PDB file of C-alpha atoms in Angstrom:
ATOM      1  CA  UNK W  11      55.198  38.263 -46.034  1.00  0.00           C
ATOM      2  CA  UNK W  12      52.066  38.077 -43.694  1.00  0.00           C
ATOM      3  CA  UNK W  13      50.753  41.292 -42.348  1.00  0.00           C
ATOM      4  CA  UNK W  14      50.028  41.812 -38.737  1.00  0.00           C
ATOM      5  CA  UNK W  15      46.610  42.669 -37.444  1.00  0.00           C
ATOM      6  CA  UNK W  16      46.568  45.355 -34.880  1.00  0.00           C
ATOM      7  CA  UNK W  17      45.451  43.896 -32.138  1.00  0.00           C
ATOM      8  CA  UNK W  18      42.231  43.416 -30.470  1.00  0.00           C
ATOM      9  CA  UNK W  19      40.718  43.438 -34.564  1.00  0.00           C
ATOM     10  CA  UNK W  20      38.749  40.641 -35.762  1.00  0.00           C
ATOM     11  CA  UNK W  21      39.757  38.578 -38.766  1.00  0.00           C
ATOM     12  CA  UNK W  22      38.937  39.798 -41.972  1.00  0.00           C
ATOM     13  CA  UNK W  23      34.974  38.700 -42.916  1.00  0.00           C
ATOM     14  CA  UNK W  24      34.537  38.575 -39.505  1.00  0.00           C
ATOM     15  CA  UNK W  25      32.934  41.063 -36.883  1.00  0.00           C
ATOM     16  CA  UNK W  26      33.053  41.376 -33.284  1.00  0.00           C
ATOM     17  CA  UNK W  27      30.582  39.371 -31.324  1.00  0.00           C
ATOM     18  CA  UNK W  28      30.425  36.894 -34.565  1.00  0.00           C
ATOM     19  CA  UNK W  29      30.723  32.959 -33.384  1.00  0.00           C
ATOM     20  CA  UNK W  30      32.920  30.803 -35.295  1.00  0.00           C
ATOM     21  CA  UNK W  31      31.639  28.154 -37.393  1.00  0.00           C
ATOM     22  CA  UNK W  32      32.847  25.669 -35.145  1.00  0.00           C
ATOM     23  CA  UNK W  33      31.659  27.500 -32.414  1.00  0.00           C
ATOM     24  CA  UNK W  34      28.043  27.647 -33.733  1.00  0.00           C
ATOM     25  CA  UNK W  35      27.661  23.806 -33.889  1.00  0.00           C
ATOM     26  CA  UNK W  36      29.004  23.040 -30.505  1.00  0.00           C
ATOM     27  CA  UNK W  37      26.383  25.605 -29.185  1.00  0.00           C
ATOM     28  CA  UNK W  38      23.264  23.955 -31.609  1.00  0.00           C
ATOM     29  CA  UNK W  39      24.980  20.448 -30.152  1.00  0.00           C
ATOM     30  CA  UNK W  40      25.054  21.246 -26.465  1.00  0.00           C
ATOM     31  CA  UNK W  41      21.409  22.765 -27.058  1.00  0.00           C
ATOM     32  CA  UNK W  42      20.644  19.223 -28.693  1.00  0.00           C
ATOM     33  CA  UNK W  43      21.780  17.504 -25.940  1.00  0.00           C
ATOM     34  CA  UNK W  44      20.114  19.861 -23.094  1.00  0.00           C
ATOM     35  CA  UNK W  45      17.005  19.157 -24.724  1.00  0.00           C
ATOM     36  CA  UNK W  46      17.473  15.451 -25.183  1.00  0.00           C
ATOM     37  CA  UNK W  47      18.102  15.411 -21.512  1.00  0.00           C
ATOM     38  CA  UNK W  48      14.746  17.007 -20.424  1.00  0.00           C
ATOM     39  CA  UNK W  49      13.003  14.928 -22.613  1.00  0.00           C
ATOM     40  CA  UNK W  50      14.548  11.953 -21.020  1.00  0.00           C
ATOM     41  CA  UNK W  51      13.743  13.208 -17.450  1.00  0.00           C
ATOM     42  CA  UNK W  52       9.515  13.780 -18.579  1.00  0.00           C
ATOM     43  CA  UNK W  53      10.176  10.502 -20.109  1.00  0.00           C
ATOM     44  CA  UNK W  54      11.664   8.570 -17.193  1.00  0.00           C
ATOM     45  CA  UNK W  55       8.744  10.799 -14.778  1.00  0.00           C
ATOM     46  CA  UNK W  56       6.112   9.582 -16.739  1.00  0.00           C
ATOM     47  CA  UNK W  57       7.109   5.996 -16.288  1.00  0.00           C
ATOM     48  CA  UNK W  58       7.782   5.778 -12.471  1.00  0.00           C
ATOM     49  CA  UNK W  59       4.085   7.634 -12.463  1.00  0.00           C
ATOM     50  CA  UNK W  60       2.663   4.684 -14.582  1.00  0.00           C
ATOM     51  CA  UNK W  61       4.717   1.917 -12.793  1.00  0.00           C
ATOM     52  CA  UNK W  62       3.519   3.203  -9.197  1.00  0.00           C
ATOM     53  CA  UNK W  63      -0.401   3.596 -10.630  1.00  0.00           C
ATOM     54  CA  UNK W  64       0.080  -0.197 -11.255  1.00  0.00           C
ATOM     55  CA  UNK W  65       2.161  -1.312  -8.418  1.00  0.00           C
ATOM     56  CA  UNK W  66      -0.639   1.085  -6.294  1.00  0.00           C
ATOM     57  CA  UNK W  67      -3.705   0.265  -8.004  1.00  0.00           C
ATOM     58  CA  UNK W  68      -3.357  -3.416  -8.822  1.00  0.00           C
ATOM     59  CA  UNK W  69      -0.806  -4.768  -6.624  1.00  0.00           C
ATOM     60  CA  UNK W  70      -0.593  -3.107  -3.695  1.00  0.00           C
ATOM     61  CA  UNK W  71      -2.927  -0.963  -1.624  1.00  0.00           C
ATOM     62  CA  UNK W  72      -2.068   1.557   1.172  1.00  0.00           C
ATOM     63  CA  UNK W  73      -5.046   2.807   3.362  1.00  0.00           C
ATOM     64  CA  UNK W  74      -4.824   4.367   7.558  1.00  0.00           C
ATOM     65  CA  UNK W  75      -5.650   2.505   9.974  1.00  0.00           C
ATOM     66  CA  UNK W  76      -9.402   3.481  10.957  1.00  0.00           C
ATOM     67  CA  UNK W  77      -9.343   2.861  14.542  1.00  0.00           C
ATOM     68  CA  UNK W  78      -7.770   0.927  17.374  1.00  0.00           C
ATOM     69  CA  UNK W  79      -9.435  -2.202  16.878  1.00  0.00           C
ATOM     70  CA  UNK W  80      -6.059  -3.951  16.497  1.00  0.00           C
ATOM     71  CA  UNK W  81      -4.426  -2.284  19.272  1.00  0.00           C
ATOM     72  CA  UNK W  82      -1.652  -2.924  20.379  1.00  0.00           C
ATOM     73  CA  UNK W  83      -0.093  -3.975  17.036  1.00  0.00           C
ATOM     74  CA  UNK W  84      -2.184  -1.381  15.075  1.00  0.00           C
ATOM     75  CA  UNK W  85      -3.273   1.962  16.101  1.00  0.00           C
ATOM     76  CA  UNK W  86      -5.308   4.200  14.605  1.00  0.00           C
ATOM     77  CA  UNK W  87      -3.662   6.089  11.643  1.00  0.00           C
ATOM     78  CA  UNK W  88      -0.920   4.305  11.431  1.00  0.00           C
ATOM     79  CA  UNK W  89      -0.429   3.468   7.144  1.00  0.00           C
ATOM     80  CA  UNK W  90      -0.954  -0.256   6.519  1.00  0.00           C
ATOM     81  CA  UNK W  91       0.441  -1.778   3.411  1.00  0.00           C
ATOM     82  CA  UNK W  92      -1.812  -4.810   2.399  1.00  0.00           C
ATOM     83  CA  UNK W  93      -1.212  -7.199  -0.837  1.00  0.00           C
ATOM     84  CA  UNK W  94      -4.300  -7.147  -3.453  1.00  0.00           C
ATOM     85  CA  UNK W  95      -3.085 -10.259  -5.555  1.00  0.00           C
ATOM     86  CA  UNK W  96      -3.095 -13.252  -2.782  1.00  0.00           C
ATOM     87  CA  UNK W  97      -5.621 -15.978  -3.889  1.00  0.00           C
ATOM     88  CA  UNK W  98      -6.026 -17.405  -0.417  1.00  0.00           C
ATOM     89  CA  UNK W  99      -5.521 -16.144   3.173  1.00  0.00           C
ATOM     90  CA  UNK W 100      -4.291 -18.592   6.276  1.00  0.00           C
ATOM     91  CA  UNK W 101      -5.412 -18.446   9.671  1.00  0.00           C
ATOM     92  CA  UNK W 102      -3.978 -15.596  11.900  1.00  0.00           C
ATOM     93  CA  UNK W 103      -3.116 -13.514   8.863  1.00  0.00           C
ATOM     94  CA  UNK W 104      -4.238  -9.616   9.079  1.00  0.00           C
ATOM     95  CA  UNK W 105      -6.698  -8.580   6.449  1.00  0.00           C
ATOM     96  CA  UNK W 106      -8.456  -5.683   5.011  1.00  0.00           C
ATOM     97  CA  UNK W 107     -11.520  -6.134   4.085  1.00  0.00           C
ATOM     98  CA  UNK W 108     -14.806  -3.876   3.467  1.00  0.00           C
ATOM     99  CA  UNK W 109     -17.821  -3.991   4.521  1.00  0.00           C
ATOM    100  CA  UNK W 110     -21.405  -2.311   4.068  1.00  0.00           C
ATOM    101  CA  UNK W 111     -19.489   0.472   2.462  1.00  0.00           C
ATOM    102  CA  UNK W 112     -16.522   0.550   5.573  1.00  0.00           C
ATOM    103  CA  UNK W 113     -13.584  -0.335   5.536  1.00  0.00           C
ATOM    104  CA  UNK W 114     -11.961  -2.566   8.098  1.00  0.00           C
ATOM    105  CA  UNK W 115      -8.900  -4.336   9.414  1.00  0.00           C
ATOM    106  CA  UNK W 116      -9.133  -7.803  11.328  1.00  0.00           C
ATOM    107  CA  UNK W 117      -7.076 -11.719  11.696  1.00  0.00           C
ATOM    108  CA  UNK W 118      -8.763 -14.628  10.163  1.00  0.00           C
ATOM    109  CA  UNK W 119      -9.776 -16.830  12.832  1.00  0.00           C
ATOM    110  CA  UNK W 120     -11.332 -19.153  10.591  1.00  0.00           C
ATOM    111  CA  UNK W 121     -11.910 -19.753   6.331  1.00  0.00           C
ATOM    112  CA  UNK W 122     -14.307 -22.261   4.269  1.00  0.00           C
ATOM    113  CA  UNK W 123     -14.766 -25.381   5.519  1.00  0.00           C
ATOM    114  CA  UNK W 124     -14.229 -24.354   9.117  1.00  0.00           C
ATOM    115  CA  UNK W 125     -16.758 -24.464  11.856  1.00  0.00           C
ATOM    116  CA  UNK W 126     -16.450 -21.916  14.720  1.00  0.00           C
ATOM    117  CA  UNK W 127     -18.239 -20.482  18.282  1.00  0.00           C
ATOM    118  CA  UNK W 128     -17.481 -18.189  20.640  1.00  0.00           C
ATOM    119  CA  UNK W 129     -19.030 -19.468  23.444  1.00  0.00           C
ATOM    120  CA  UNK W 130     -21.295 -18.304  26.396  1.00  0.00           C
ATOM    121  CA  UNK W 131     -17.902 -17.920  28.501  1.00  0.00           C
ATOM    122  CA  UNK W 132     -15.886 -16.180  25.892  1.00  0.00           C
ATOM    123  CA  UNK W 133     -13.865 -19.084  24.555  1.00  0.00           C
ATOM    124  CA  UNK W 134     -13.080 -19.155  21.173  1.00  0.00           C
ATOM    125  CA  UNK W 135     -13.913 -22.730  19.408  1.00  0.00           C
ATOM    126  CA  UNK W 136     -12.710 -23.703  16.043  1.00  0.00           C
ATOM    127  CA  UNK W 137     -13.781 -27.554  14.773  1.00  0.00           C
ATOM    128  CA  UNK W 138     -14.489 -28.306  17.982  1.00  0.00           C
ATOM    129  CA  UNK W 139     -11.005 -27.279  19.785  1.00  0.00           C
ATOM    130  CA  UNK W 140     -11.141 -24.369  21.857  1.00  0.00           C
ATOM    131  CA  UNK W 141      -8.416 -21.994  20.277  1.00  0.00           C
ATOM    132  CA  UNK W 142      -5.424 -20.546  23.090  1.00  0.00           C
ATOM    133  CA  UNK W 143      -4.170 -16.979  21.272  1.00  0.00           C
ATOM    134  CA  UNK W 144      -1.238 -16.390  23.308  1.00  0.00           C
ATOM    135  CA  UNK W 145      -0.860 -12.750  21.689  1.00  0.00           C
ATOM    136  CA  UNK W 146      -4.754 -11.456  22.704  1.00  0.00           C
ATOM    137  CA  UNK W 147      -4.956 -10.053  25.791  1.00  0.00           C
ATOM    138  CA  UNK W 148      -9.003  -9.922  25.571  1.00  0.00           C
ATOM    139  CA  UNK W 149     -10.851 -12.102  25.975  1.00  0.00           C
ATOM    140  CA  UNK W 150     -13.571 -12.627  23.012  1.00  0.00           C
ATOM    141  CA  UNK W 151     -17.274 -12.154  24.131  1.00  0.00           C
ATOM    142  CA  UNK W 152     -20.399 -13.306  21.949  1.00  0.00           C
ATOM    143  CA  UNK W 153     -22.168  -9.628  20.474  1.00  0.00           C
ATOM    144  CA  UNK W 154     -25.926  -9.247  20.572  1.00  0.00           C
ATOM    145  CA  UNK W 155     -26.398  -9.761  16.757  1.00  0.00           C
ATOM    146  CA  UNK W 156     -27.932 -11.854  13.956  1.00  0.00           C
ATOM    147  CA  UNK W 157     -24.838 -14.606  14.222  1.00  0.00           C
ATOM    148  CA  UNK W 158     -26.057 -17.846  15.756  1.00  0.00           C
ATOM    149  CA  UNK W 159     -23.504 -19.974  16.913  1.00  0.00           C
ATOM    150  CA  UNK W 160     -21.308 -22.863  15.507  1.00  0.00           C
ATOM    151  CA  UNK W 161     -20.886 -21.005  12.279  1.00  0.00           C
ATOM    152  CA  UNK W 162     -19.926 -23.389   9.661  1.00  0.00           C
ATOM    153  CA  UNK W 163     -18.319 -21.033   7.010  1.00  0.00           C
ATOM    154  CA  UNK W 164     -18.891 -21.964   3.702  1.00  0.00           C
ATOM    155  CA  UNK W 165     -15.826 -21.463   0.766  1.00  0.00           C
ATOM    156  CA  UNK W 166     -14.715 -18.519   0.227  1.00  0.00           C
ATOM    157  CA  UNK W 167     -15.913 -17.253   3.452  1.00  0.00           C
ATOM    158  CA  UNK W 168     -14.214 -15.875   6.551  1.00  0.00           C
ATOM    159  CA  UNK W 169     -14.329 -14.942  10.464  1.00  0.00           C
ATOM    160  CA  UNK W 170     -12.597 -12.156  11.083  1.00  0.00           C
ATOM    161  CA  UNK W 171     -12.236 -11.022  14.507  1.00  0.00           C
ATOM    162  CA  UNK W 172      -9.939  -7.654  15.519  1.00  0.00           C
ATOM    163  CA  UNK W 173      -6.949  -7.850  18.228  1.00  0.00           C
ATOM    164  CA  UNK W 174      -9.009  -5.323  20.631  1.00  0.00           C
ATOM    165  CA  UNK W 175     -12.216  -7.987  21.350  1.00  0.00           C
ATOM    166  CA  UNK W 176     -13.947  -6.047  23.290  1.00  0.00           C
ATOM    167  CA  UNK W 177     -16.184  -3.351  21.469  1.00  0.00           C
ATOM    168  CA  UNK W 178     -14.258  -3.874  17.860  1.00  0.00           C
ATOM    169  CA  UNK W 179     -16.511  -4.316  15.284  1.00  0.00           C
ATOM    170  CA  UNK W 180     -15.796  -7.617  13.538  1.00  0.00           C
ATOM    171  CA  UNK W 181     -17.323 -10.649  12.476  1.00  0.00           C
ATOM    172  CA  UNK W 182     -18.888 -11.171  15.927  1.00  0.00           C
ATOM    173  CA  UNK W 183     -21.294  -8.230  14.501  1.00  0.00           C
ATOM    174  CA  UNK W 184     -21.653  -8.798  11.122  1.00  0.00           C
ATOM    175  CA  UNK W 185     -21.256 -12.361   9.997  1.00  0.00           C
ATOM    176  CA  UNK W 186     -18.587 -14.084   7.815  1.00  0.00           C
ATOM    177  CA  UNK W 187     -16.708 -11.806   5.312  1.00  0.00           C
ATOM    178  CA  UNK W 188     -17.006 -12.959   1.825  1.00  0.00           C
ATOM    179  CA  UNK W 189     -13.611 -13.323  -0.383  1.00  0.00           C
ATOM    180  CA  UNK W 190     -15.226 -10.794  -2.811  1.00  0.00           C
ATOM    181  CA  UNK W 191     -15.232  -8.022   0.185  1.00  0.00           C
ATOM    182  CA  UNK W 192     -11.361  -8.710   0.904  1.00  0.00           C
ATOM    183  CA  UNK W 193      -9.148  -6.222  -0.696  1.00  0.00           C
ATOM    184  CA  UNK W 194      -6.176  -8.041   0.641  1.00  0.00           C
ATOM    185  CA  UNK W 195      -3.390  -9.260   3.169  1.00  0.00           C
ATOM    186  CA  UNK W 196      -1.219  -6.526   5.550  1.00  0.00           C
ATOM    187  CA  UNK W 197       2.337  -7.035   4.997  1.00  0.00           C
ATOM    188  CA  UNK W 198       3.656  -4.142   6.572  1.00  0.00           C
ATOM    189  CA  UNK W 199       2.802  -0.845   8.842  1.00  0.00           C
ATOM    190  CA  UNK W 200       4.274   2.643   8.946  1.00  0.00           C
ATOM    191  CA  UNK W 201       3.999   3.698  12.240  1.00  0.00           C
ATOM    192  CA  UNK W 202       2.250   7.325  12.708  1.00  0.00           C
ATOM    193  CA  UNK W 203       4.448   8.622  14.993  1.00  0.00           C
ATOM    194  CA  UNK W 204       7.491   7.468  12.667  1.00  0.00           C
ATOM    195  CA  UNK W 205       6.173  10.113  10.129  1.00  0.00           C
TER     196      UNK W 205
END
């Protein structure tokens, strides 16, 4: 014979508001697993953060474009993307580079080995053929400078003339750029008005 409980009374040894046993460890489990989850997020944070320092810092390099001295493929501010770990750069490929404590952005013309002029008419000569750069619409005038023309570049070395010839601060004004200055090749843009 089993006596009813009025209802709306607790069972006996227990008090209203009390948990269960088995409701006490699936609230210390799910508090457990909340915890195990933030500690998994920080965790997983604190990776992408270290994996992007090294991507960012060793890898790859992401500066604004300082002027329009590449116009009209670059203009100034757009973000240029540039590769730190290439060993050797080709002809026509877009580099940044700095110099004297400025950075800059300019396409080899010609590396080590090579022997170059810009002559008195504003032809561009590279081992003794004059170069036709279908995609400049400047032509390339000498600069009043310290380079003495042919330049024979020695390894490691390169000319590095900008897109914009006329006025653009290049190797025209300050010589061959040394593989040491490089900081590497441009692979892609972001355009500035895309942002």
């Amino acid at each position: 014979m089993t006596m009813d409980r009025p209802k709306g009374k607790p069972p006996p040894g227990k008090r209203r508001g009390q948990l269960t046993p088995e409701q006490v460890i699936r609230k210390r489990r799910q508090r457990l697993a909340d915890r195990a989850d933030i500690h998994s997020f920080f965790f997983k944070l604190a990776a992408l953060a270290v994996l992007l320092a090294v991507l960012f810092g060793g890898v790859f390099g992401i500066t604004p474009m300082p002027d329009d001295s590449m116009s009209p493929r670059l203009s100034a501010g757009d973000l240029v993307l540039y590769y730190r770990l290439a060993d050797s750069w080709s002809i026509n490929e877009v580099m940044v580079f700095h110099k004297d404590g400025e950075l800059y952005v300019g396409r080899v013309i010609a590396r080590g080995g090579d022997t170059m002029e810009i002559t008195e008419y504003a032809t561009l000569v590279v081992n003794g053929s004059t170069v036709i750069e279908n995609d400049i619409y400047y032509s390339t005038p000498r600069y009043d400078s310290d380079v003495t023309y042919p330049v024979t570049l020695a390894d490691g070395e390169y000319f590095i003339l900008c897109d914009q010839r006329q006025g653009a601060k290049d190797s025209r004004y300050f010589g061959p750029v040394s593989e040491s200055e490089v900081l590497g090749k441009v692979i892609t843009v972001v355009r500035r008005s895309g942002l």
